Amino acid sequence: MLKGGLIGCGFFAHNHLHAWQEIDGVTITALCDRDEARLKQAGERFGVSRLYTDAAQMIARETLDFVDIATTVKTHRPLVELAASAGLPVICQKPFAENLIDARAMVDTCERAGVTLMVHENFRWQAPLRAVRALLDIGRIGEVFWGRVSFRSAYDVFSGQPYLATSDRFIIEDLGIHMLDIARFLFGDVSHLSAATRTVNPRIRGEDVATMLMVHESGVNSICDCSYATSLQEELFPQTLLEIDGSRGTIRLSANYELTIHSEGVTEKHMVTPVLHDWASRPWHNIQESVYNIQQHWVACLASQRAPETSGRDNLKTMALVAAAYQSAADNLASVDVKAV
Ligand code: NAD
Ligand code: 89Y
């Protein structure tokens, strides 16, 4: 049985903890949060009695097989380095880092220490997106030449995550990062990117609308667009919609998980509705299912000593897209060579 220690018992960590409880072969034996009330509440709710307000103490006193970091971005580097210095495999929530310097340093530290590092980049683990990837893999629409990854909403994310309203950077770093990672997952790595951003909501500090145009190394052209200022007749949070065009047809992932495959003149429709885990709650169940999936992947990777799909090194490429998007938006939509970021 793998024993994990979780650091950061806030808003999102409860999803990690529910998922760990459901996954075979793993148990969370210790929790850490510098906020004692949150720590105690999580301990009681998930039946964990080994509680710490200091991560270094938890790591020194507990016998752990891995550490799961679910804090916000500013603490990621010191906590990842702490785990690596103790020789422990480590999961780190997204956004992995505030900048590429910290991200690269964390990857180097973990590689030097010989510890596995996975970024908890879970959106690509959503079942509907996996279904689309499987269709591309079997060539259902031929050679893909164009794609769109879209997330448009007016859902109030600020009540659960108040820090999102006050950070200098908002939607690209918080949500666009998932869209960019999905674009990489579906269409491959990116050579050039241009982006434009807007701040529409006057009550927040960072940008809440972003449009990114990418040229992939595969030749695919794609658009990632995201907004938290878009009030639709039907609120679709937190659904990612897809449009993909290929030489033999098209794939559309539309509202409420309707998948349309049009190939060689024949149209098929399927529902790819996410599983509702018994601890999950709508509309978050799509994300919650992906948390379960990525954490199950982590356990399988540790068992087989495989690198996780979203290893720290892999995530540097998603982080480079985030950096390129901010760079381009600041430079009037300039085309950014992603390898040079
Ligand atoms: P939060 O502020 O609610 O919780 C973070 C917790 O970490 C707090 O309780 C805080 O006291 C604790 N903490 C911070 N630094 C610490 C330290 N050094 N030692 C011990 N405890 C510490 O934040 P949240 O909304 O839960 O977000 C956490 C992370 O999860 C963010 O990076 C966010 O982007 C990410 N997130 C991911 C998804 C997803 O789908 N992958 C969804 C929402 C949030
Ligand atoms: O923090 C974000 C994430 O990762 O998924 C959705 C979210 O909770 C708000 O944008």
JSON list of N, CA, C and O and ligand atoms in Angstrom, two decimals, residues 7-16 32-35 38-39 52-55 69-73 75-76 78-79 93-95 120-123 160-164 173-174 178 284 287 290-291, ligand 1:
[
{"chain": "A", "resi": 7, "resn": "ILE", "atom": "N", "xyz": [-0.14, 18.07, 1.14]},
{"chain": "A", "resi": 7, "resn": "ILE", "atom": "CA", "xyz": [0.13, 19.42, 1.66]},
{"chain": "A", "resi": 7, "resn": "ILE", "atom": "C", "xyz": [-0.84, 20.41, 1.01]},
{"chain": "A", "resi": 7, "resn": "ILE", "atom": "O", "xyz": [-0.89, 20.52, -0.23]},
{"chain": "A", "resi": 8, "resn": "GLY", "atom": "N", "xyz": [-1.59, 21.13, 1.85]},
{"chain": "A", "resi": 8, "resn": "GLY", "atom": "CA", "xyz": [-2.57, 22.10, 1.35]},
{"chain": "A", "resi": 8, "resn": "GLY", "atom": "C", "xyz": [-3.96, 21.47, 1.38]},
{"chain": "A", "resi": 8, "resn": "GLY", "atom": "O", "xyz": [-4.28, 20.67, 0.49]},
{"chain": "A", "resi": 9, "resn": "CYS", "atom": "N", "xyz": [-4.75, 21.80, 2.39]},
{"chain": "A", "resi": 9, "resn": "CYS", "atom": "CA", "xyz": [-6.07, 21.18, 2.57]},
{"chain": "A", "resi": 9, "resn": "CYS", "atom": "C", "xyz": [-7.18, 22.19, 2.24]},
{"chain": "A", "resi": 9, "resn": "CYS", "atom": "O", "xyz": [-8.19, 22.28, 2.95]},
{"chain": "A", "resi": 10, "resn": "GLY", "atom": "N", "xyz": [-7.01, 22.94, 1.17]},
{"chain": "A", "resi": 10, "resn": "GLY", "atom": "CA", "xyz": [-7.98, 24.00, 0.82]},
{"chain": "A", "resi": 10, "resn": "GLY", "atom": "C", "xyz": [-9.08, 23.53, -0.09]},
{"chain": "A", "resi": 10, "resn": "GLY", "atom": "O", "xyz": [-9.45, 22.34, -0.13]},
{"chain": "A", "resi": 11, "resn": "PHE", "atom": "N", "xyz": [-9.59, 24.48, -0.87]},
{"chain": "A", "resi": 11, "resn": "PHE", "atom": "CA", "xyz": [-10.74, 24.28, -1.75]},
{"chain": "A", "resi": 11, "resn": "PHE", "atom": "C", "xyz": [-10.62, 23.03, -2.62]},
{"chain": "A", "resi": 11, "resn": "PHE", "atom": "O", "xyz": [-11.49, 22.17, -2.62]},
{"chain": "A", "resi": 12, "resn": "PHE", "atom": "N", "xyz": [-9.52, 22.90, -3.35]},
{"chain": "A", "resi": 12, "resn": "PHE", "atom": "CA", "xyz": [-9.45, 21.83, -4.35]},
{"chain": "A", "resi": 12, "resn": "PHE", "atom": "C", "xyz": [-8.94, 20.50, -3.77]},
{"chain": "A", "resi": 12, "resn": "PHE", "atom": "O", "xyz": [-9.24, 19.44, -4.30]},
{"chain": "A", "resi": 13, "resn": "ALA", "atom": "N", "xyz": [-8.19, 20.59, -2.66]},
{"chain": "A", "resi": 13, "resn": "ALA", "atom": "CA", "xyz": [-7.58, 19.38, -2.10]},
{"chain": "A", "resi": 13, "resn": "ALA", "atom": "C", "xyz": [-8.62, 18.33, -1.72]},
{"chain": "A", "resi": 13, "resn": "ALA", "atom": "O", "xyz": [-8.33, 17.13, -1.72]},
{"chain": "A", "resi": 14, "resn": "HIS", "atom": "N", "xyz": [-9.84, 18.78, -1.41]},
{"chain": "A", "resi": 14, "resn": "HIS", "atom": "CA", "xyz": [-10.87, 17.81, -1.03]},
{"chain": "A", "resi": 14, "resn": "HIS", "atom": "C", "xyz": [-11.17, 16.85, -2.18]},
{"chain": "A", "resi": 14, "resn": "HIS", "atom": "O", "xyz": [-11.49, 15.68, -1.95]},
{"chain": "A", "resi": 15, "resn": "ASN", "atom": "N", "xyz": [-11.02, 17.34, -3.40]},
{"chain": "A", "resi": 15, "resn": "ASN", "atom": "CA", "xyz": [-11.19, 16.43, -4.55]},
{"chain": "A", "resi": 15, "resn": "ASN", "atom": "C", "xyz": [-10.07, 15.40, -4.59]},
{"chain": "A", "resi": 15, "resn": "ASN", "atom": "O", "xyz": [-10.31, 14.21, -4.85]},
{"chain": "A", "resi": 16, "resn": "HIS", "atom": "N", "xyz": [-8.83, 15.85, -4.35]},
{"chain": "A", "resi": 16, "resn": "HIS", "atom": "CA", "xyz": [-7.71, 14.89, -4.28]},
{"chain": "A", "resi": 16, "resn": "HIS", "atom": "C", "xyz": [-8.02, 13.83, -3.24]},
{"chain": "A", "resi": 16, "resn": "HIS", "atom": "O", "xyz": [-7.84, 12.63, -3.48]},
{"chain": "A", "resi": 32, "resn": "CYS", "atom": "N", "xyz": [-1.08, 18.13, 5.82]},
{"chain": "A", "resi": 32, "resn": "CYS", "atom": "CA", "xyz": [-0.40, 19.35, 6.29]},
{"chain": "A", "resi": 32, "resn": "CYS", "atom": "C", "xyz": [-1.12, 20.57, 5.75]},
{"chain": "A", "resi": 32, "resn": "CYS", "atom": "O", "xyz": [-1.48, 20.61, 4.55]},
{"chain": "A", "resi": 33, "resn": "ASP", "atom": "N", "xyz": [-1.38, 21.53, 6.60]},
{"chain": "A", "resi": 33, "resn": "ASP", "atom": "CA", "xyz": [-1.83, 22.86, 6.16]},
{"chain": "A", "resi": 33, "resn": "ASP", "atom": "C", "xyz": [-1.41, 23.84, 7.24]},
{"chain": "A", "resi": 33, "resn": "ASP", "atom": "O", "xyz": [-1.51, 23.55, 8.44]},
{"chain": "A", "resi": 34, "resn": "ARG", "atom": "N", "xyz": [-0.93, 25.02, 6.80]},
{"chain": "A", "resi": 34, "resn": "ARG", "atom": "CA", "xyz": [-0.50, 25.95, 7.83]},
{"chain": "A", "resi": 34, "resn": "ARG", "atom": "C", "xyz": [-1.69, 26.62, 8.51]},
{"chain": "A", "resi": 34, "resn": "ARG", "atom": "O", "xyz": [-1.53, 27.24, 9.56]},
{"chain": "A", "resi": 35, "resn": "ASP", "atom": "N", "xyz": [-2.88, 26.43, 7.94]},
{"chain": "A", "resi": 35, "resn": "ASP", "atom": "CA", "xyz": [-4.12, 26.92, 8.57]},
{"chain": "A", "resi": 35, "resn": "ASP", "atom": "C", "xyz": [-4.70, 25.77, 9.40]},
{"chain": "A", "resi": 35, "resn": "ASP", "atom": "O", "xyz": [-5.20, 24.77, 8.86]},
{"chain": "A", "resi": 38, "resn": "ARG", "atom": "N", "xyz": [-8.44, 24.56, 8.86]},
{"chain": "A", "resi": 38, "resn": "ARG", "atom": "CA", "xyz": [-8.62, 23.77, 7.63]},
{"chain": "A", "resi": 38, "resn": "ARG", "atom": "C", "xyz": [-8.04, 22.38, 7.78]},
{"chain": "A", "resi": 38, "resn": "ARG", "atom": "O", "xyz": [-8.59, 21.39, 7.30]},
{"chain": "A", "resi": 39, "resn": "LEU", "atom": "N", "xyz": [-6.89, 22.32, 8.44]},
{"chain": "A", "resi": 39, "resn": "LEU", "atom": "CA", "xyz": [-6.19, 21.05, 8.64]},
{"chain": "A", "resi": 39, "resn": "LEU", "atom": "C", "xyz": [-7.06, 20.10, 9.46]},
{"chain": "A", "resi": 39, "resn": "LEU", "atom": "O", "xyz": [-7.27, 18.93, 9.09]},
{"chain": "A", "resi": 52, "resn": "TYR", "atom": "N", "xyz": [-0.17, 18.08, 10.47]},
{"chain": "A", "resi": 52, "resn": "TYR", "atom": "CA", "xyz": [0.99, 18.96, 10.63]},
{"chain": "A", "resi": 52, "resn": "TYR", "atom": "C", "xyz": [0.69, 20.35, 10.07]},
{"chain": "A", "resi": 52, "resn": "TYR", "atom": "O", "xyz": [0.04, 20.46, 9.02]},
{"chain": "A", "resi": 53, "resn": "THR", "atom": "N", "xyz": [1.23, 21.36, 10.74]},
{"chain": "A", "resi": 53, "resn": "THR", "atom": "CA", "xyz": [1.15, 22.71, 10.16]},
{"chain": "A", "resi": 53, "resn": "THR", "atom": "C", "xyz": [2.45, 23.06, 9.44]},
{"chain": "A", "resi": 53, "resn": "THR", "atom": "O", "xyz": [2.55, 24.14, 8.84]},
{"chain": "A", "resi": 54, "resn": "ASP", "atom": "N", "xyz": [3.42, 22.17, 9.51]},
{"chain": "A", "resi": 54, "resn": "ASP", "atom": "CA", "xyz": [4.71, 22.44, 8.87]},
{"chain": "A", "resi": 54, "resn": "ASP", "atom": "C", "xyz": [5.09, 21.25, 7.98]},
{"chain": "A", "resi": 54, "resn": "ASP", "atom": "O", "xyz": [5.20, 20.11, 8.47]},
{"chain": "A", "resi": 55, "resn": "ALA", "atom": "N", "xyz": [5.30, 21.53, 6.71]},
{"chain": "A", "resi": 55, "resn": "ALA", "atom": "CA", "xyz": [5.54, 20.45, 5.74]},
{"chain": "A", "resi": 55, "resn": "ALA", "atom": "C", "xyz": [6.85, 19.73, 6.02]},
{"chain": "A", "resi": 55, "resn": "ALA", "atom": "O", "xyz": [6.94, 18.50, 5.89]},
{"chain": "A", "resi": 69, "resn": "ILE", "atom": "N", "xyz": [1.09, 17.83, -3.48]},
{"chain": "A", "resi": 69, "resn": "ILE", "atom": "CA", "xyz": [1.04, 19.27, -3.15]},
{"chain": "A", "resi": 69, "resn": "ILE", "atom": "C", "xyz": [-0.18, 19.91, -3.81]},
{"chain": "A", "resi": 69, "resn": "ILE", "atom": "O", "xyz": [-0.28, 19.98, -5.04]},
{"chain": "A", "resi": 70, "resn": "ALA", "atom": "N", "xyz": [-1.10, 20.40, -2.96]},
{"chain": "A", "resi": 70, "resn": "ALA", "atom": "CA", "xyz": [-2.32, 21.04, -3.47]},
{"chain": "A", "resi": 70, "resn": "ALA", "atom": "C", "xyz": [-2.44, 22.47, -2.95]},
{"chain": "A", "resi": 70, "resn": "ALA", "atom": "O", "xyz": [-3.54, 22.95, -2.65]},
{"chain": "A", "resi": 71, "resn": "THR", "atom": "N", "xyz": [-1.29, 23.13, -2.83]},
{"chain": "A", "resi": 71, "resn": "THR", "atom": "CA", "xyz": [-1.28, 24.55, -2.43]},
{"chain": "A", "resi": 71, "resn": "THR", "atom": "C", "xyz": [-1.34, 25.43, -3.68]},
{"chain": "A", "resi": 71, "resn": "THR", "atom": "O", "xyz": [-1.22, 24.93, -4.80]},
{"chain": "A", "resi": 72, "resn": "THR", "atom": "N", "xyz": [-1.46, 26.73, -3.48]},
{"chain": "A", "resi": 72, "resn": "THR", "atom": "CA", "xyz": [-1.43, 27.65, -4.62]},
{"chain": "A", "resi": 72, "resn": "THR", "atom": "C", "xyz": [0.03, 27.88, -5.06]},
{"chain": "A", "resi": 72, "resn": "THR", "atom": "O", "xyz": [0.97, 27.51, -4.37]},
{"chain": "A", "resi": 73, "resn": "VAL", "atom": "N", "xyz": [0.17, 28.53, -6.21]},
{"chain": "A", "resi": 73, "resn": "VAL", "atom": "CA", "xyz": [1.43, 28.47, -6.97]},
{"chain": "A", "resi": 73, "resn": "VAL", "atom": "C", "xyz": [2.68, 28.97, -6.24]},
{"chain": "A", "resi": 73, "resn": "VAL", "atom": "O", "xyz": [3.76, 28.41, -6.41]},
{"chain": "A", "resi": 75, "resn": "THR", "atom": "N", "xyz": [3.89, 28.64, -3.39]},
{"chain": "A", "resi": 75, "resn": "THR", "atom": "CA", "xyz": [4.61, 27.70, -2.52]},
{"chain": "A", "resi": 75, "resn": "THR", "atom": "C", "xyz": [5.08, 26.44, -3.24]},
{"chain": "A", "resi": 75, "resn": "THR", "atom": "O", "xyz": [5.68, 25.56, -2.62]},
{"chain": "A", "resi": 76, "resn": "HIS", "atom": "N", "xyz": [4.81, 26.34, -4.54]},
{"chain": "A", "resi": 76, "resn": "HIS", "atom": "CA", "xyz": [5.14, 25.08, -5.22]},
{"chain": "A", "resi": 76, "resn": "HIS", "atom": "C", "xyz": [6.64, 24.78, -5.21]},
{"chain": "A", "resi": 76, "resn": "HIS", "atom": "O", "xyz": [7.05, 23.66, -4.91]},
{"chain": "A", "resi": 78, "resn": "PRO", "atom": "N", "xyz": [9.31, 25.79, -3.22]},
{"chain": "A", "resi": 78, "resn": "PRO", "atom": "CA", "xyz": [9.92, 25.29, -1.97]},
{"chain": "A", "resi": 78, "resn": "PRO", "atom": "C", "xyz": [9.39, 23.93, -1.55]},
{"chain": "A", "resi": 78, "resn": "PRO", "atom": "O", "xyz": [10.15, 23.09, -1.03]},
{"chain": "A", "resi": 79, "resn": "LEU", "atom": "N", "xyz": [8.11, 23.66, -1.79]},
{"chain": "A", "resi": 79, "resn": "LEU", "atom": "CA", "xyz": [7.55, 22.37, -1.35]},
{"chain": "A", "resi": 79, "resn": "LEU", "atom": "C", "xyz": [8.03, 21.22, -2.24]},
{"chain": "A", "resi": 79, "resn": "LEU", "atom": "O", "xyz": [8.34, 20.13, -1.74]},
{"chain": "A", "resi": 93, "resn": "GLN", "atom": "N", "xyz": [0.27, 20.53, -7.91]},
{"chain": "A", "resi": 93, "resn": "GLN", "atom": "CA", "xyz": [-0.88, 21.10, -8.62]},
{"chain": "A", "resi": 93, "resn": "GLN", "atom": "C", "xyz": [-0.42, 22.09, -9.69]},
{"chain": "A", "resi": 93, "resn": "GLN", "atom": "O", "xyz": [0.68, 22.60, -9.66]},
{"chain": "A", "resi": 94, "resn": "LYS", "atom": "N", "xyz": [-1.31, 22.35, -10.64]},
{"chain": "A", "resi": 94, "resn": "LYS", "atom": "CA", "xyz": [-1.09, 23.42, -11.62]},
{"chain": "A", "resi": 94, "resn": "LYS", "atom": "C", "xyz": [-1.54, 24.74, -10.99]},
{"chain": "A", "resi": 94, "resn": "LYS", "atom": "O", "xyz": [-2.31, 24.67, -10.02]},
{"chain": "A", "resi": 95, "resn": "PRO", "atom": "N", "xyz": [-1.16, 25.92, -11.46]},
{"chain": "A", "resi": 95, "resn": "PRO", "atom": "CA", "xyz": [-0.04, 26.10, -12.36]},
{"chain": "A", "resi": 95, "resn": "PRO", "atom": "C", "xyz": [1.25, 25.70, -11.64]},
{"chain": "A", "resi": 95, "resn": "PRO", "atom": "O", "xyz": [1.46, 26.09, -10.50]},
{"chain": "A", "resi": 120, "resn": "HIS", "atom": "N", "xyz": [-0.14, 18.03, -11.63]},
{"chain": "A", "resi": 120, "resn": "HIS", "atom": "CA", "xyz": [-1.55, 17.61, -11.56]},
{"chain": "A", "resi": 120, "resn": "HIS", "atom": "C", "xyz": [-2.32, 18.40, -12.63]},
{"chain": "A", "resi": 120, "resn": "HIS", "atom": "O", "xyz": [-3.15, 19.26, -12.34]},
{"chain": "A", "resi": 121, "resn": "GLU", "atom": "N", "xyz": [-1.97, 18.11, -13.89]},
{"chain": "A", "resi": 121, "resn": "GLU", "atom": "CA", "xyz": [-2.62, 18.75, -15.05]},
{"chain": "A", "resi": 121, "resn": "GLU", "atom": "C", "xyz": [-3.71, 17.78, -15.50]},
{"chain": "A", "resi": 121, "resn": "GLU", "atom": "O", "xyz": [-3.50, 16.92, -16.36]},
{"chain": "A", "resi": 122, "resn": "ASN", "atom": "N", "xyz": [-4.86, 17.92, -14.87]},
{"chain": "A", "resi": 122, "resn": "ASN", "atom": "CA", "xyz": [-5.89, 16.88, -14.94]},
{"chain": "A", "resi": 122, "resn": "ASN", "atom": "C", "xyz": [-6.86, 17.02, -16.10]},
{"chain": "A", "resi": 122, "resn": "ASN", "atom": "O", "xyz": [-7.53, 16.05, -16.47]},
{"chain": "A", "resi": 123, "resn": "PHE", "atom": "N", "xyz": [-7.00, 18.23, -16.71]},
{"chain": "A", "resi": 123, "resn": "PHE", "atom": "CA", "xyz": [-8.08, 18.40, -17.69]},
{"chain": "A", "resi": 123, "resn": "PHE", "atom": "C", "xyz": [-7.97, 17.39, -18.84]},
{"chain": "A", "resi": 123, "resn": "PHE", "atom": "O", "xyz": [-8.97, 16.88, -19.33]},
{"chain": "A", "resi": 160, "resn": "GLY", "atom": "N", "xyz": [-15.30, 30.50, -4.59]},
{"chain": "A", "resi": 160, "resn": "GLY", "atom": "CA", "xyz": [-14.54, 29.36, -4.06]},
{"chain": "A", "resi": 160, "resn": "GLY", "atom": "C", "xyz": [-13.05, 29.60, -4.06]},
{"chain": "A", "resi": 160, "resn": "GLY", "atom": "O", "xyz": [-12.32, 29.04, -3.25]},
{"chain": "A", "resi": 161, "resn": "GLN", "atom": "N", "xyz": [-12.58, 30.42, -5.00]},
{"chain": "A", "resi": 161, "resn": "GLN", "atom": "CA", "xyz": [-11.14, 30.66, -5.16]},
{"chain": "A", "resi": 161, "resn": "GLN", "atom": "C", "xyz": [-10.89, 32.18, -5.22]},
{"chain": "A", "resi": 161, "resn": "GLN", "atom": "O", "xyz": [-10.58, 32.72, -6.29]},
{"chain": "A", "resi": 162, "resn": "PRO", "atom": "N", "xyz": [-11.02, 32.86, -4.07]},
{"chain": "A", "resi": 162, "resn": "PRO", "atom": "CA", "xyz": [-10.95, 34.34, -4.08]},
{"chain": "A", "resi": 162, "resn": "PRO", "atom": "C", "xyz": [-9.65, 34.91, -4.63]},
{"chain": "A", "resi": 162, "resn": "PRO", "atom": "O", "xyz": [-9.63, 36.02, -5.19]},
{"chain": "A", "resi": 163, "resn": "TYR", "atom": "N", "xyz": [-8.54, 34.14, -4.51]},
{"chain": "A", "resi": 163, "resn": "TYR", "atom": "CA", "xyz": [-7.24, 34.62, -4.99]},
{"chain": "A", "resi": 163, "resn": "TYR", "atom": "C", "xyz": [-7.25, 34.86, -6.51]},
{"chain": "A", "resi": 163, "resn": "TYR", "atom": "O", "xyz": [-6.43, 35.61, -7.02]},
{"chain": "A", "resi": 164, "resn": "LEU", "atom": "N", "xyz": [-8.20, 34.25, -7.21]},
{"chain": "A", "resi": 164, "resn": "LEU", "atom": "CA", "xyz": [-8.25, 34.43, -8.67]},
{"chain": "A", "resi": 164, "resn": "LEU", "atom": "C", "xyz": [-8.64, 35.86, -9.05]},
{"chain": "A", "resi": 164, "resn": "LEU", "atom": "O", "xyz": [-8.30, 36.33, -10.14]},
{"chain": "A", "resi": 173, "resn": "GLU", "atom": "N", "xyz": [-3.19, 31.88, -16.87]},
{"chain": "A", "resi": 173, "resn": "GLU", "atom": "CA", "xyz": [-2.42, 31.10, -15.89]},
{"chain": "A", "resi": 173, "resn": "GLU", "atom": "C", "xyz": [-3.29, 30.06, -15.17]},
{"chain": "A", "resi": 173, "resn": "GLU", "atom": "O", "xyz": [-2.84, 28.97, -14.84]},
{"chain": "A", "resi": 174, "resn": "ASP", "atom": "N", "xyz": [-4.55, 30.40, -14.95]},
{"chain": "A", "resi": 174, "resn": "ASP", "atom": "CA", "xyz": [-5.42, 29.52, -14.16]},
{"chain": "A", "resi": 174, "resn": "ASP", "atom": "C", "xyz": [-6.16, 28.48, -15.00]},
{"chain": "A", "resi": 174, "resn": "ASP", "atom": "O", "xyz": [-6.21, 27.31, -14.65]},
{"chain": "A", "resi": 178, "resn": "HIS", "atom": "N", "xyz": [-4.93, 24.92, -18.90]},
{"chain": "A", "resi": 178, "resn": "HIS", "atom": "CA", "xyz": [-5.55, 23.63, -19.21]},
{"chain": "A", "resi": 178, "resn": "HIS", "atom": "C", "xyz": [-5.88, 23.54, -20.71]},
{"chain": "A", "resi": 178, "resn": "HIS", "atom": "O", "xyz": [-5.70, 22.50, -21.33]},
{"chain": "A", "resi": 284, "resn": "TRP", "atom": "N", "xyz": [-19.17, 20.20, -11.19]},
{"chain": "A", "resi": 284, "resn": "TRP", "atom": "CA", "xyz": [-17.73, 19.94, -11.12]},
{"chain": "A", "resi": 284, "resn": "TRP", "atom": "C", "xyz": [-17.37, 18.49, -11.46]},
{"chain": "A", "resi": 284, "resn": "TRP", "atom": "O", "xyz": [-16.19, 18.12, -11.49]},
{"chain": "A", "resi": 287, "resn": "ILE", "atom": "N", "xyz": [-14.52, 17.63, -13.89]},
{"chain": "A", "resi": 287, "resn": "ILE", "atom": "CA", "xyz": [-13.17, 17.85, -13.36]},
{"chain": "A", "resi": 287, "resn": "ILE", "atom": "C", "xyz": [-12.86, 16.80, -12.31]},
{"chain": "A", "resi": 287, "resn": "ILE", "atom": "O", "xyz": [-11.75, 16.24, -12.25]},
{"chain": "A", "resi": 290, "resn": "SER", "atom": "N", "xyz": [-11.71, 13.65, -13.68]},
{"chain": "A", "resi": 290, "resn": "SER", "atom": "CA", "xyz": [-10.33, 13.73, -14.19]},
{"chain": "A", "resi": 290, "resn": "SER", "atom": "C", "xyz": [-9.31, 13.68, -13.06]},
{"chain": "A", "resi": 290, "resn": "SER", "atom": "O", "xyz": [-8.18, 13.22, -13.25]},
{"chain": "A", "resi": 291, "resn": "VAL", "atom": "N", "xyz": [-9.69, 14.17, -11.89]},
{"chain": "A", "resi": 291, "resn": "VAL", "atom": "CA", "xyz": [-8.80, 14.07, -10.72]},
{"chain": "A", "resi": 291, "resn": "VAL", "atom": "C", "xyz": [-8.59, 12.60, -10.36]},
{"chain": "A", "resi": 291, "resn": "VAL", "atom": "O", "xyz": [-7.47, 12.14, -10.14]},
{"chain": "B", "resi": 1, "resn": "NAD", "atom": "P1", "xyz": [-6.73, 27.27, -1.38]},
{"chain": "B", "resi": 1, "resn": "NAD", "atom": "O1", "xyz": [-6.14, 28.60, -1.06]},
{"chain": "B", "resi": 1, "resn": "NAD", "atom": "O2", "xyz": [-8.18, 27.05, -1.11]},
{"chain": "B", "resi": 1, "resn": "NAD", "atom": "O3", "xyz": [-5.95, 26.12, -0.61]},
{"chain": "B", "resi": 1, "resn": "NAD", "atom": "C1", "xyz": [-4.57, 26.10, -0.48]},
{"chain": "B", "resi": 1, "resn": "NAD", "atom": "C2", "xyz": [-4.24, 25.64, 0.93]},
{"chain": "B", "resi": 1, "resn": "NAD", "atom": "O4", "xyz": [-2.84, 25.47, 1.03]},
{"chain": "B", "resi": 1, "resn": "NAD", "atom": "C3", "xyz": [-4.64, 26.63, 2.02]},
{"chain": "B", "resi": 1, "resn": "NAD", "atom": "O5", "xyz": [-5.45, 25.99, 2.98]},
{"chain": "B", "resi": 1, "resn": "NAD", "atom": "C4", "xyz": [-3.31, 27.10, 2.60]},
{"chain": "B", "resi": 1, "resn": "NAD", "atom": "O6", "xyz": [-3.38, 27.38, 3.99]},
{"chain": "B", "resi": 1, "resn": "NAD", "atom": "C5", "xyz": [-2.42, 25.91, 2.31]},
{"chain": "B", "resi": 1, "resn": "NAD", "atom": "N1", "xyz": [-0.99, 26.24, 2.21]},
{"chain": "B", "resi": 1, "resn": "NAD", "atom": "C6", "xyz": [-0.42, 27.19, 1.43]},
{"chain": "B", "resi": 1, "resn": "NAD", "atom": "N2", "xyz": [0.92, 27.16, 1.57]},
{"chain": "B", "resi": 1, "resn": "NAD", "atom": "C7", "xyz": [1.20, 26.16, 2.46]},
{"chain": "B", "resi": 1, "resn": "NAD", "atom": "C8", "xyz": [2.39, 25.64, 3.00]},
{"chain": "B", "resi": 1, "resn": "NAD", "atom": "N3", "xyz": [3.60, 26.14, 2.68]},
{"chain": "B", "resi": 1, "resn": "NAD", "atom": "N4", "xyz": [2.30, 24.63, 3.89]},
{"chain": "B", "resi": 1, "resn": "NAD", "atom": "C9", "xyz": [1.11, 24.11, 4.22]},
{"chain": "B", "resi": 1, "resn": "NAD", "atom": "N5", "xyz": [-0.06, 24.58, 3.73]},
{"chain": "B", "resi": 1, "resn": "NAD", "atom": "C10", "xyz": [-0.02, 25.58, 2.87]},
{"chain": "B", "resi": 1, "resn": "NAD", "atom": "O7", "xyz": [-6.38, 26.99, -2.90]},
{"chain": "B", "resi": 1, "resn": "NAD", "atom": "P2", "xyz": [-7.16, 26.01, -3.91]},
{"chain": "B", "resi": 1, "resn": "NAD", "atom": "O8", "xyz": [-8.25, 26.78, -4.55]},
{"chain": "B", "resi": 1, "resn": "NAD", "atom": "O9", "xyz": [-7.44, 24.74, -3.25]},
{"chain": "B", "resi": 1, "resn": "NAD", "atom": "O10", "xyz": [-6.04, 25.84, -5.04]},
{"chain": "B", "resi": 1, "resn": "NAD", "atom": "C11", "xyz": [-4.90, 25.07, -4.82]},
{"chain": "B", "resi": 1, "resn": "NAD", "atom": "C12", "xyz": [-4.27, 24.78, -6.16]},
{"chain": "B", "resi": 1, "resn": "NAD", "atom": "O11", "xyz": [-5.17, 23.96, -6.90]},
{"chain": "B", "resi": 1, "resn": "NAD", "atom": "C13", "xyz": [-4.03, 26.02, -7.03]},
{"chain": "B", "resi": 1, "resn": "NAD", "atom": "O12", "xyz": [-2.76, 25.95, -7.61]},
{"chain": "B", "resi": 1, "resn": "NAD", "atom": "C14", "xyz": [-5.14, 25.97, -8.08]},
{"chain": "B", "resi": 1, "resn": "NAD", "atom": "O13", "xyz": [-4.76, 26.51, -9.33]},
{"chain": "B", "resi": 1, "resn": "NAD", "atom": "C15", "xyz": [-5.34, 24.49, -8.20]},
{"chain": "B", "resi": 1, "resn": "NAD", "atom": "N6", "xyz": [-6.65, 24.10, -8.72]},
{"chain": "B", "resi": 1, "resn": "NAD", "atom": "C16", "xyz": [-6.64, 23.14, -9.66]},
{"chain": "B", "resi": 1, "resn": "NAD", "atom": "C17", "xyz": [-7.80, 22.73, -10.24]},
{"chain": "B", "resi": 1, "resn": "NAD", "atom": "C18", "xyz": [-7.73, 21.66, -11.27]},
{"chain": "B", "resi": 1, "resn": "NAD", "atom": "O14", "xyz": [-8.72, 21.29, -11.89]},
{"chain": "B", "resi": 1, "resn": "NAD", "atom": "N7", "xyz": [-6.56, 21.10, -11.50]},
{"chain": "B", "resi": 1, "resn": "NAD", "atom": "C19", "xyz": [-9.02, 23.30, -9.86]},
{"chain": "B", "resi": 1, "resn": "NAD", "atom": "C20", "xyz": [-9.00, 24.29, -8.86]},
{"chain": "B", "resi": 1, "resn": "NAD", "atom": "C21", "xyz": [-7.79, 24.66, -8.29]}
]
